[in-house]
Coordinates of C-alpha atoms in Angstrom, one line a residue:
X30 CA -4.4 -26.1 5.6
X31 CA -6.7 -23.9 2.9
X32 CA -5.5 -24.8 -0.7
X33 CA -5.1 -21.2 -1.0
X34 CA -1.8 -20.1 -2.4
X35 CA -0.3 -16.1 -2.8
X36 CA 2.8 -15.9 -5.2
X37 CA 5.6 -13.0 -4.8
X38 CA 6.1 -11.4 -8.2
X39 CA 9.3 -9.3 -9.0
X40 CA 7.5 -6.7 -11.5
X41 CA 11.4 -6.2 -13.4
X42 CA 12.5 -3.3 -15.7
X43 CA 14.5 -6.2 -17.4
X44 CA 13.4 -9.0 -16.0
X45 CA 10.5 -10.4 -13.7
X46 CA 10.7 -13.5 -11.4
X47 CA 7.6 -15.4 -9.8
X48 CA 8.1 -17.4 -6.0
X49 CA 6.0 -19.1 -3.7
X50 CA 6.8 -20.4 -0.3
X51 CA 6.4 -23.9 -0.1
X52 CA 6.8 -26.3 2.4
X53 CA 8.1 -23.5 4.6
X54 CA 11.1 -22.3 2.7
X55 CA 10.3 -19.0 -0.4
X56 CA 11.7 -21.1 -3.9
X57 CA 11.7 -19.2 -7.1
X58 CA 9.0 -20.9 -9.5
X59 CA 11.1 -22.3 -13.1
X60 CA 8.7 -22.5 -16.5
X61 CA 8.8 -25.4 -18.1
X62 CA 11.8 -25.1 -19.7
X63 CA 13.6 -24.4 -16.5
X64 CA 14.1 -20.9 -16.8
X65 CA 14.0 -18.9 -13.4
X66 CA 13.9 -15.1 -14.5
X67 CA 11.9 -13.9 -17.7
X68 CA 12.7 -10.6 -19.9
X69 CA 10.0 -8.4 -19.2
X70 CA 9.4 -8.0 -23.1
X71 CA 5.9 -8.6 -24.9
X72 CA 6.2 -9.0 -28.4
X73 CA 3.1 -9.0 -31.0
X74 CA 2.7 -11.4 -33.1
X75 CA 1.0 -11.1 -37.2
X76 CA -1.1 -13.7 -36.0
X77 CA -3.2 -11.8 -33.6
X78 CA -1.1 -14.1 -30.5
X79 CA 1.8 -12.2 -28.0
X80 CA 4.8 -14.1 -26.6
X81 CA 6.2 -12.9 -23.3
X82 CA 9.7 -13.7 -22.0
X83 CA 12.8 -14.7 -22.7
X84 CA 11.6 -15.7 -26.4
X85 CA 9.8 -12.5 -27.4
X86 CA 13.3 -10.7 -26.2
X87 CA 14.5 -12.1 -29.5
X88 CA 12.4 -10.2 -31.6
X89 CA 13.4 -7.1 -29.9
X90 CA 15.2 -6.5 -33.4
X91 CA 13.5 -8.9 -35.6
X92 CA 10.1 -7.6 -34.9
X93 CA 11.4 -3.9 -33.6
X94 CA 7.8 -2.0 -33.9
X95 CA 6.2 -4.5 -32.1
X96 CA 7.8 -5.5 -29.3
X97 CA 8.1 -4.0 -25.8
X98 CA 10.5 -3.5 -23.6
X99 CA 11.3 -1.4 -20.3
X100 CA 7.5 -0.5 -20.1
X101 CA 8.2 0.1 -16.2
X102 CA 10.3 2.9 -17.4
X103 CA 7.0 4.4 -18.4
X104 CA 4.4 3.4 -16.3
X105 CA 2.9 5.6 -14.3
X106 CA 4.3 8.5 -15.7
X107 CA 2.7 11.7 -17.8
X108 CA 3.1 12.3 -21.9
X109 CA 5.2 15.2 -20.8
X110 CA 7.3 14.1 -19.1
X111 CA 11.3 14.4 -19.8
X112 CA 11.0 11.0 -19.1
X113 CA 9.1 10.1 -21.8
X114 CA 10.7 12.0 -24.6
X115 CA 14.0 10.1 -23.7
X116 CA 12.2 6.7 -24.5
X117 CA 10.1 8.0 -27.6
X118 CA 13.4 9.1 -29.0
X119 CA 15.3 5.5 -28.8
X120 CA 12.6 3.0 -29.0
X121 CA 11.6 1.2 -31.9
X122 CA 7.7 0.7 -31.0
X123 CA 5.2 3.8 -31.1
X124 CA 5.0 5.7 -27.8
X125 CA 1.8 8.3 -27.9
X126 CA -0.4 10.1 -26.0
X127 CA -3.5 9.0 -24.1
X128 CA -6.3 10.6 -22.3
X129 CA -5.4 12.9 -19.2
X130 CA -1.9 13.5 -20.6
X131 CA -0.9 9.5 -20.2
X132 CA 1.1 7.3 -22.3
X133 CA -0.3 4.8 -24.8
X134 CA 2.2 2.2 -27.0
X135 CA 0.9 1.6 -30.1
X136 CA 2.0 -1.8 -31.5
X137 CA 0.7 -4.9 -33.2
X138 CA -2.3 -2.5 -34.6
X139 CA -3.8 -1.7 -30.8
X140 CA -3.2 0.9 -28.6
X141 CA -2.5 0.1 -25.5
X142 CA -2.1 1.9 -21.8
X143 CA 1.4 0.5 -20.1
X144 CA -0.4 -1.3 -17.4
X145 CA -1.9 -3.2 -20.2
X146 CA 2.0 -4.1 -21.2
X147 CA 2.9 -4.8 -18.1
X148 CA -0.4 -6.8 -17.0
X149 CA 0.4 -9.3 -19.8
X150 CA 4.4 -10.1 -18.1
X151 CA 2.2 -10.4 -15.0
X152 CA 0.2 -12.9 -16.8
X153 CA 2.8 -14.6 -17.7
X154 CA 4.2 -15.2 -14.1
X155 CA 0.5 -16.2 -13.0
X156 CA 0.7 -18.8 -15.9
X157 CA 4.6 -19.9 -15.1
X158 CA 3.3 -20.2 -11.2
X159 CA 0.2 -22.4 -12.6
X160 CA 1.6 -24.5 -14.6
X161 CA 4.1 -25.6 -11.4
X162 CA 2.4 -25.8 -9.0
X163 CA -1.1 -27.2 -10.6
X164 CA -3.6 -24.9 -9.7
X165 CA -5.0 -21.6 -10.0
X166 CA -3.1 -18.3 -8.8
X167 CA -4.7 -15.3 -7.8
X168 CA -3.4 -13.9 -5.3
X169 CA -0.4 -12.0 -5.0
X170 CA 2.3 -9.7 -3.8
X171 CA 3.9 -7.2 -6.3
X172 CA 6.9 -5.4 -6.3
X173 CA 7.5 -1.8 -7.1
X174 CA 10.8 0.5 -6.8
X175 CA 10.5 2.4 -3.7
X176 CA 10.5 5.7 -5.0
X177 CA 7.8 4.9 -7.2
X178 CA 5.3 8.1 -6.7
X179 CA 2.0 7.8 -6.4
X180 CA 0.6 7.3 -9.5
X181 CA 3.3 4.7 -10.8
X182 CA 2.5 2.3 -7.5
X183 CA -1.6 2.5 -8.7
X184 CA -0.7 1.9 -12.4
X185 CA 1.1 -1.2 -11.0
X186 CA -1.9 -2.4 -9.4
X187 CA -3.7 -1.6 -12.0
X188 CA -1.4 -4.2 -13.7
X189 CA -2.5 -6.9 -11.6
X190 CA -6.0 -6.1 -11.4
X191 CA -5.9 -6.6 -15.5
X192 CA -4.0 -9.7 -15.5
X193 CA -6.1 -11.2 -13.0
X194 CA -4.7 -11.0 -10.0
X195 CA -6.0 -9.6 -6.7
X196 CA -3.0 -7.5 -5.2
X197 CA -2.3 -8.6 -1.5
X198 CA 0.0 -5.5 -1.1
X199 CA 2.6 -3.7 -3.4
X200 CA 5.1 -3.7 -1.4
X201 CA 9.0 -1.9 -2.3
X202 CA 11.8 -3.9 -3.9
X203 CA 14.6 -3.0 -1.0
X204 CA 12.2 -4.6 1.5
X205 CA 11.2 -7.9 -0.2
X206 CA 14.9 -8.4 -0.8
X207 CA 15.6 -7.4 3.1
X208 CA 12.8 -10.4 4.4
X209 CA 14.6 -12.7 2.3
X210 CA 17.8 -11.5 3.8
X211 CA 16.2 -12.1 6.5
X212 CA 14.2 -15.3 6.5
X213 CA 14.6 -17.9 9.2
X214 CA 17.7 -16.1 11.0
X215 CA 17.2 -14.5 14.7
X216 CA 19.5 -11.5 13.5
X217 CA 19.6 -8.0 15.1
X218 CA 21.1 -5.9 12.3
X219 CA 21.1 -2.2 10.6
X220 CA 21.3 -2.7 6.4
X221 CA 21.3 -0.9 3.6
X222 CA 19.8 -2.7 0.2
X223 CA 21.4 -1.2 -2.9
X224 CA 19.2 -2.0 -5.7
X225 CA 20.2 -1.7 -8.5
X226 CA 17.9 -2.7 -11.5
X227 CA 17.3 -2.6 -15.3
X228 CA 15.4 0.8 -15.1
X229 CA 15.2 2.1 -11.3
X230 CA 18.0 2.4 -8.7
X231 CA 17.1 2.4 -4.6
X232 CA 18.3 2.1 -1.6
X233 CA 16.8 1.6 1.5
X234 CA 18.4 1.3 5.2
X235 CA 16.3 -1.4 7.6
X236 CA 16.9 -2.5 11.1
X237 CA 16.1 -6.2 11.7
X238 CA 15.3 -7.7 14.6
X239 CA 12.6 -10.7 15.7
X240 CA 9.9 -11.0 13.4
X241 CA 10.2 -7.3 12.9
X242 CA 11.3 -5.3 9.4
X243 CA 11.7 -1.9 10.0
X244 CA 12.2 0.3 7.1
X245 CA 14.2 3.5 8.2
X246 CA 14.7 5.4 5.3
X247 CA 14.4 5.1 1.6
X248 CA 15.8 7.2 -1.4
X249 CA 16.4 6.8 -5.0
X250 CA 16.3 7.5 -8.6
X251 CA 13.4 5.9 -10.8
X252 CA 15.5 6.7 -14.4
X253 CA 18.9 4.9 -13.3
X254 CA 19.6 1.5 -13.9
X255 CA 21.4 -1.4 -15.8
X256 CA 19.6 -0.1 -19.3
X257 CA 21.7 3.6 -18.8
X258 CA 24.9 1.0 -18.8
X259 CA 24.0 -0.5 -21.9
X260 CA 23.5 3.3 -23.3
X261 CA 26.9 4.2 -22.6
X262 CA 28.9 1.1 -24.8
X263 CA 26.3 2.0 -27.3
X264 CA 27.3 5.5 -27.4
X265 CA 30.7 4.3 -27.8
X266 CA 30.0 2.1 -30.1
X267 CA 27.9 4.1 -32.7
X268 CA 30.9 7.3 -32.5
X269 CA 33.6 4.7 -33.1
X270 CA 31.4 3.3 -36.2
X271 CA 30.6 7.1 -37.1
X272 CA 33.9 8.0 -37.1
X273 CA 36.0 4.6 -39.1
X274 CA 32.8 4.8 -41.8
X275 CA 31.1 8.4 -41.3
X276 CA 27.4 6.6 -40.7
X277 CA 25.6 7.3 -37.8
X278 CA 23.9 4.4 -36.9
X279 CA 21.8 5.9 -34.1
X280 CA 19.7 7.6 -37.3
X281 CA 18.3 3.8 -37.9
X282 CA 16.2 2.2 -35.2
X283 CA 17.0 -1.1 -36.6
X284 CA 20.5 -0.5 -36.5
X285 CA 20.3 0.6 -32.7
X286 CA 18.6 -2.0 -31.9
X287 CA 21.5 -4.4 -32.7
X288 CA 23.8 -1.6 -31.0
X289 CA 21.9 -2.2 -27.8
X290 CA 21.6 -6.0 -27.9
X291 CA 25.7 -5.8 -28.3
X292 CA 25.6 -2.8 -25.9
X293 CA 23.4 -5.6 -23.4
X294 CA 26.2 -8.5 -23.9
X295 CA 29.3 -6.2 -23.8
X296 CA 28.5 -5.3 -20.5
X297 CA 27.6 -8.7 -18.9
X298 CA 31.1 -9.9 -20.9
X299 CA 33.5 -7.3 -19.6
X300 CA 31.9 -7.8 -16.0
X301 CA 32.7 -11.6 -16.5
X302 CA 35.6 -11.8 -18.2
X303 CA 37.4 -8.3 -17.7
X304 CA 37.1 -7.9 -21.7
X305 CA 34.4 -7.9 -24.2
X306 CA 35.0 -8.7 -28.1
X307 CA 32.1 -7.3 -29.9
X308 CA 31.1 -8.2 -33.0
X309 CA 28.3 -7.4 -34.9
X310 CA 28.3 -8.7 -38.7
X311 CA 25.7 -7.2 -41.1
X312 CA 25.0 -3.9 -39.4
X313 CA 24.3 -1.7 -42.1
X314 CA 25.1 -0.8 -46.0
X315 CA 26.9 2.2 -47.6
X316 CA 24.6 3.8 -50.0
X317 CA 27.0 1.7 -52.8
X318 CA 25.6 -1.4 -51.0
X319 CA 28.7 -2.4 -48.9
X320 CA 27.9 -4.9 -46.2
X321 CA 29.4 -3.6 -43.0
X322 CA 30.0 -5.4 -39.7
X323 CA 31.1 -3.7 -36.5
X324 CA 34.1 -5.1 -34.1
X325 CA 35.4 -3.5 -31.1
X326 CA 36.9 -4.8 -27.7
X327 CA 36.1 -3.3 -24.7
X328 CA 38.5 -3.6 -21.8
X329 CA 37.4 -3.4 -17.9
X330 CA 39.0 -0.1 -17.5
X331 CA 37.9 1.5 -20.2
X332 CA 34.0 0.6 -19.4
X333 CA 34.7 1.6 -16.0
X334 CA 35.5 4.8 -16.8
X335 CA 32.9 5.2 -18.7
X336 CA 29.9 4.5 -16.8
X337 CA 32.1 6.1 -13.5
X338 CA 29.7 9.2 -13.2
X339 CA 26.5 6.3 -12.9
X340 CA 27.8 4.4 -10.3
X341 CA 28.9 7.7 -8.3
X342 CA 25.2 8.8 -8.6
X343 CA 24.2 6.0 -7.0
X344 CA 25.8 7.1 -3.3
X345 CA 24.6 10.7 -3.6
X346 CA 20.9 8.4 -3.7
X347 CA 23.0 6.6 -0.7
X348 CA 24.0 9.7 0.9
X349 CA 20.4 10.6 1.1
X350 CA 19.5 7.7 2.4
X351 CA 21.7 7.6 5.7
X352 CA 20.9 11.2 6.1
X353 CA 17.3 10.9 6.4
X354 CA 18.0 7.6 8.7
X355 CA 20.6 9.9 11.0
X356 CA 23.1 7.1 10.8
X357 CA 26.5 6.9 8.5
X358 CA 28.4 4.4 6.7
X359 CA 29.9 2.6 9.5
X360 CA 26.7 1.9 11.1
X361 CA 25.5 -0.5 8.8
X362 CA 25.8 -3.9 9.6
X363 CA 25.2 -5.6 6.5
X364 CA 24.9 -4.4 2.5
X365 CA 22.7 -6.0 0.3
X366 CA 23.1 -5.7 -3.5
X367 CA 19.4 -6.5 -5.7
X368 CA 19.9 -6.1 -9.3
X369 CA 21.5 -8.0 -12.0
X370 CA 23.8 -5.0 -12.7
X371 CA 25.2 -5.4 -9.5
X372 CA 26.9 -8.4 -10.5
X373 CA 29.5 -5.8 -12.3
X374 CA 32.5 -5.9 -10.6
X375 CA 33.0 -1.8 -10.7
X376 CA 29.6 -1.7 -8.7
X377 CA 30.9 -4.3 -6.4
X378 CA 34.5 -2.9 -5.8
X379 CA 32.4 0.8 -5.1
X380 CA 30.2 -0.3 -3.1
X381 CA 33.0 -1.8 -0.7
X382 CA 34.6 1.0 -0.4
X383 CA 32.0 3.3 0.1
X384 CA 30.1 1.0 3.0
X385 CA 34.3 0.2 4.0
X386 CA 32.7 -3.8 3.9
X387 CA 32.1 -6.1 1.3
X388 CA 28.7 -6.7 0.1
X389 CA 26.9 -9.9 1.4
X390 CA 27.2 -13.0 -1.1
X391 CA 25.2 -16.2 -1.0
X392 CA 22.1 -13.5 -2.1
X393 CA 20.9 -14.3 -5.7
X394 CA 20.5 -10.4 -6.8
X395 CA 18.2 -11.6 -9.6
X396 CA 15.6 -13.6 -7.1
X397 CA 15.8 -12.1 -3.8
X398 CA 13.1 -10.0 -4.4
X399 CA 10.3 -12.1 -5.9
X400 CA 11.6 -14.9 -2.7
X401 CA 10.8 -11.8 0.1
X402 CA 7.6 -10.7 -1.8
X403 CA 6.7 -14.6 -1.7
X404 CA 7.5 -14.5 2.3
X405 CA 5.2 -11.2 2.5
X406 CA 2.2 -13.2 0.5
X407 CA 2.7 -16.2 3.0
X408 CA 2.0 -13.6 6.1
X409 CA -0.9 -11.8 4.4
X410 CA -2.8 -15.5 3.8
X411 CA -3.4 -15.9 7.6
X412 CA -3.3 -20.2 7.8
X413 CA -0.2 -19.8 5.8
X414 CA 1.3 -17.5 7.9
X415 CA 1.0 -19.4 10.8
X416 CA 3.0 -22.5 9.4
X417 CA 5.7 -21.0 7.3
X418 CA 7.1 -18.9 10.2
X419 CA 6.5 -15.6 7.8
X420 CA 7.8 -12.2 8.7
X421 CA 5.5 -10.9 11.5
X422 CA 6.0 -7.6 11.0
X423 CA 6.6 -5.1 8.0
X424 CA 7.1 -1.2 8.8
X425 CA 7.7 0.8 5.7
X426 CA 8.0 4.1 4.9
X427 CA 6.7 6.8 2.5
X428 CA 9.3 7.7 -0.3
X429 CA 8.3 11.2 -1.1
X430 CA 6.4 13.9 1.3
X431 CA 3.1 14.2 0.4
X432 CA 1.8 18.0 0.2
X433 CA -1.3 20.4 -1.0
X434 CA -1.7 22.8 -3.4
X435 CA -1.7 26.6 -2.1
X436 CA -2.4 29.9 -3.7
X437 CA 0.2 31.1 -5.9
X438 CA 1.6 28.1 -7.2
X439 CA 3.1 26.7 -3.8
X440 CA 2.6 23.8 -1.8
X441 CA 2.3 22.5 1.5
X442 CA 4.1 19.8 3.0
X443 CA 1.4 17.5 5.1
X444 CA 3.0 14.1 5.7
X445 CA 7.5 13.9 5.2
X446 CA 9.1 11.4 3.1
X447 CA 10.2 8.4 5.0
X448 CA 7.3 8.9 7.4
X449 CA 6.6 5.4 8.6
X450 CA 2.9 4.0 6.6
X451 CA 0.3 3.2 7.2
X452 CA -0.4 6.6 8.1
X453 CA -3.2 9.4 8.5
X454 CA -2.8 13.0 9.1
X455 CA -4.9 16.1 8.8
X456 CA -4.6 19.6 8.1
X457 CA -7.2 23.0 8.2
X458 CA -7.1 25.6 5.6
X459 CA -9.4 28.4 4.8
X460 CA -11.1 29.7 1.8
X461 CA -9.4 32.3 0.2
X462 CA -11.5 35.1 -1.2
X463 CA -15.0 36.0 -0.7
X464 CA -18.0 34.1 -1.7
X465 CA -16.4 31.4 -2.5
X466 CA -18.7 28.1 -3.4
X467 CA -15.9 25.6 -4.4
X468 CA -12.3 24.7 -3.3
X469 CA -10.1 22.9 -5.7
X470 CA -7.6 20.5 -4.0
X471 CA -4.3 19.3 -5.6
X472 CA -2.3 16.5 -3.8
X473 CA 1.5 16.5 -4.9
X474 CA 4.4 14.2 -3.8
X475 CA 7.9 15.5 -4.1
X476 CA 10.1 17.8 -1.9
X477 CA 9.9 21.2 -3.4
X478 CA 8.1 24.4 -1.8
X479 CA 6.6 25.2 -5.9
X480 CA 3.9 23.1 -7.3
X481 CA 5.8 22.5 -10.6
X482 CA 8.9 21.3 -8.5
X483 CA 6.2 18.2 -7.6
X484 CA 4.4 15.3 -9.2
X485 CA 0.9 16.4 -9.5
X486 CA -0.9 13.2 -8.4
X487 CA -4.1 14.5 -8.7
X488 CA -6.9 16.8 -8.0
X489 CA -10.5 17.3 -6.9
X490 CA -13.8 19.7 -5.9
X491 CA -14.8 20.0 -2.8
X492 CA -18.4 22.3 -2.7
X493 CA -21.4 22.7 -0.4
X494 CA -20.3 24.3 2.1
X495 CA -21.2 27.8 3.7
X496 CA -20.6 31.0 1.6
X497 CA -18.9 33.7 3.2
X498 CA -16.1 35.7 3.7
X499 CA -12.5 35.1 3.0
X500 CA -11.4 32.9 5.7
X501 CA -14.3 32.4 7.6
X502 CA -15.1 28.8 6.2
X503 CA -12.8 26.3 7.3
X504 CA -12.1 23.0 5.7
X505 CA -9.9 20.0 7.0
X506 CA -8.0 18.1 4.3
X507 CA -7.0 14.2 5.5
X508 CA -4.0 12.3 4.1
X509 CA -4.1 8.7 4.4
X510 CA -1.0 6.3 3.3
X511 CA -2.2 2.9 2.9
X512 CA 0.1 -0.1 3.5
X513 CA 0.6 -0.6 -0.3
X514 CA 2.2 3.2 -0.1
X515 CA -1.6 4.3 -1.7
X516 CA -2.7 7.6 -1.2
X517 CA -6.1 8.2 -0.2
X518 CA -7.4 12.2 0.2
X519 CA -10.7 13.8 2.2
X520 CA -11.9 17.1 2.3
X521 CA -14.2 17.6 5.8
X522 CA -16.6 20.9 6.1
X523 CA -15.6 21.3 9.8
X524 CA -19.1 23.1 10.3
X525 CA -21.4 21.0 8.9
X526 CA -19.2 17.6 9.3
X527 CA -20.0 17.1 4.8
X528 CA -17.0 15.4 3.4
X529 CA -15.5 14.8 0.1
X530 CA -13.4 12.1 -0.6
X531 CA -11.5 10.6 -3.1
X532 CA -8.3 8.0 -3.9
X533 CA -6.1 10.0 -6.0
X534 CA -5.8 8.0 -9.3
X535 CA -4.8 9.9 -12.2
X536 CA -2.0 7.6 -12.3
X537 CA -2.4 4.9 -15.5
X538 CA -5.2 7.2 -17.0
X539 CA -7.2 4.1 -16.6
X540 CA -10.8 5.2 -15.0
X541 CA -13.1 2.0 -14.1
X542 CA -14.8 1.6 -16.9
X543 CA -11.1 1.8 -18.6
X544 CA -10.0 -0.9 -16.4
X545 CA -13.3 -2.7 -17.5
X546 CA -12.6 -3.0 -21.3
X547 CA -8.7 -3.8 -20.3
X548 CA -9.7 -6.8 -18.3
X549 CA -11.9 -8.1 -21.1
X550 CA -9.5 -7.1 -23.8
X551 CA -6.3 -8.9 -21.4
X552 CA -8.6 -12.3 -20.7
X553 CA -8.8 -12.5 -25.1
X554 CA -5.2 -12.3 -25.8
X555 CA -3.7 -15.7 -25.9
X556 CA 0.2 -15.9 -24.6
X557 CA 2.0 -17.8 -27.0
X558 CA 4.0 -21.1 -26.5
X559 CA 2.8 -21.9 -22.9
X560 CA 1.1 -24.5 -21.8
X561 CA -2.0 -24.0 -19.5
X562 CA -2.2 -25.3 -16.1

């Protein structure tokens, strides 16, 4: 057997996890200190070194400015973006502007794209995976939500690609946790996996059978997760304190950060116990110089109610879901929750009676994922595949109909969402007006008629063919879907057979030579407190 090893890697909002399959059976890969999930925060340290993990989540208040957390909230995504403007306004560390309308972070006195955040937690899990098995790592299968667009699954492998890691496949987060479900059983089943993460919330419905992983349909929301719990008890929090002492302390960024570490452990409390007692000593000073300490309890019911309107969003996402899969409630066989917020009793109690069965236990929700993306690595290293009894087959779909620019600010759907991938499909249009030398092509994913309904993925020029008159010149325009969910556009001359072609990457705002200096810049940084392999 080759010496050859591809990890799984559970790319988190809130936490990441790293698995291997070995000697036939997926296992989650501990550090050394025995830890099997990691905090997907990178902290910069005065001394030029970052720590990653479960220790750099510490300085999430100590050192605010310069330390990151929920970058996947970001990646991918445009400056503009509404999403954007919600983190600039309550995180601590710098959020600006790149080229091509991107985000940067600027912390630690860099700036740096958000694949470049996340590429160093993916560093991390190469390192954790080295240092326990022995050897080197680099190959792998990422994660991603499955409504990631576009340009969000390309700034993940971009990720990789800057950590050092050649990317097998990006594969969605609902369908490593299904082959995990999955693994070793000869099952014949319909199931819906409710993921329900730090960041991102999805749900996909797969039918099982031999060897084979059909995705049926996939829906979701990429700005719904655990993190939107947390914002609630601190909401509740700081207009309690606001009210008893007439400070705000949402005005202070150090003060909310210590609102959402209590926001954090409130809600894993109240899930475990039915009641959280928050205290907080030493939160702020009056302008006399009081010291002031915050203390609340927060009963089951009363969180419930307040994050209610969350977890009913989560079925409209599921409603969707069965809809596009032309099946109902009662056809599922099995429900699978993924997510550490799914651990919350009110998510568990909903989700049983809106499916009218109880959720499947005896699946980890925070390791499922990185164990089926370990399975999926297995299958894609051939030898490997052919020992471990691996999934055979993997049919996913596309989240998000894929569709051209048109005159007057409409579009034009080419391939539907949940359209099984790989796939390729063409399409003819004309010129439109007279003389015309060059056609500008814009590719958008999303499900509205208008271009600014859509995510603008990207756009190019296609020119050389024959001028004439309006109409007259006819040019084909190819989708193509790769397996990692990838989109890949040509433009054909269907006189003269010239094409144009392109992979549509404004995603990161990361262009090669980009991706150059981030791969030199990535191999300097040293990760603090780990041992090498």
């Amino acid at each position: 057997m080759s010496d050859d090893i591809a990890v799984g890697i559970d790319l988190g909002t809130s936490y990441s996890c790293v698995a291997a399959v070995q000697d036939g059976a997926p296992q989650v890969i501990p550090n050394e200190w025995g830890e099997l999930t990691h905090a997907s925060v990178v902290s910069f340290l005065p001394e030029g070194t970052v720590l990653v993990g479960n220790n750099a989540k510490k300085n999430i208040i100590t050192n605010a400015e310069n330390t990151v957390y929920s970058a996947k909230r970001l990646i991918g995504r445009f400056f503009f973006s509404d999403e954007v403007k919600k983190a600039q306004a309550v995180m601590p560390y710098k959020i600006v502007e790149g080229p091509n309308n991107s985000v940067r972070v600027e912390v630690g006195g860099r700036v740096l794209a958000v694949p470049e955040i996340s590429a160093l937690v993916l560093k991390e899990m190469k390192a954790v995976a080295e240092t326990a098995l022995g050897r080197e790592v680099k190959k792998a299968v990422v994660t991603c939500p499955a409504y990631f667009n576009d340009n969000q699954r390309q700034a993940t492998r971009d990720a990789a690609r800057i950590a050092g890691l050649q990317v097998l496949r990006i594969i969605n987060e609902p369908t490593a946790a299904a082959l995990a479900y999955g693994f070793g059983k000869d099952i014949n089943q319909r199931i819906c996996v409710y993921d329900l993460g730090g960041g991102t919330f999805d749900v996909s419905i797969l039918e099982i059978g031999k060897d084979v992983f059909e995705v049926l349909s996939t829906a979701g929301d990429t700005y719904l997760g655990g993190d939107d719990f947390d914002d609630r008890i601190m909401g509740w929090l700081a207009q309690g304190f606001l009210e008893a002492h007439q400070l705000d302390l949402r005005q202070n960024k150090f003060c909310l950060q210590m609102l959402k570490e209590a926001g954090e452990k409130a809600k894993i409390d109240v899930g475990r116990d039915g009641v959280a007692q928050i205290h907080v000593p030493a939160i702020c000073q009056t302008a006399e110089g009081e010291v002031l300490e915050l203390r609340q309890t927060l009963a089951a019911d009363q969180f419930n109610r307040m994050v209610m309107d969350l977890v009913q969003r989560t079925f409209k996402v599921c409603d969707e879901a069965l809809q596009s899969a032309r099946l109902t409630a009662a056809d599922i066989d099995a429900v699978i929750l993924v997510g550490g917020p799914t651990r919350l009793p009110v998510i568990r109690q909903s989700v049983q009676h809106y499916f009218q069965k109880e959720p499947m236990t005896g699946v980890d929700p925070d390791q499922v994922v990185a164990l089926g993306a370990s399975i999926q690595a297995a299958a894609l290293l051939d030898e490997a595949a052919a020992t471990t009894g691996a999934a055979s087959y993997l049919l996913d779909v596309t989240p998000l109909s894929l569709r051209v620019g048109t005159v007057g600010g409409f579009t034009e759907r080419i391939i539907d969402k949940n359209t099984p991938i790989p796939i390729e499909k063409s399409k003819t249009f004309t010129t439109s007006r007279d003389g015309q030398e060059r056609v500008k092509i814009r590719v958008y994913q999303g499900e509205s008629n208008r271009a600014d309904g859509c995510e603008l993925l990207g756009e190019f020029e296609f020119s050389g063919f024959r001028i004439a008159f309006r109409g007259e010149v006819q040019i084909q325009v190819t989708f193509e879907i790769d397996p990692n969910g990838i989109v890949h556009v040509s433009a054909t001359d269907l006189e003269t057979g010239q094409r144009a072609s392109t992979t549509i990457s404004l995603s990161s705002g990361l262009s090669e030579g980009d991706l150059q200096t981030a791969i030199d810049k990535n191999a300097e940084i040293e990760l603090a407190g780990h041992q090498a392999a």
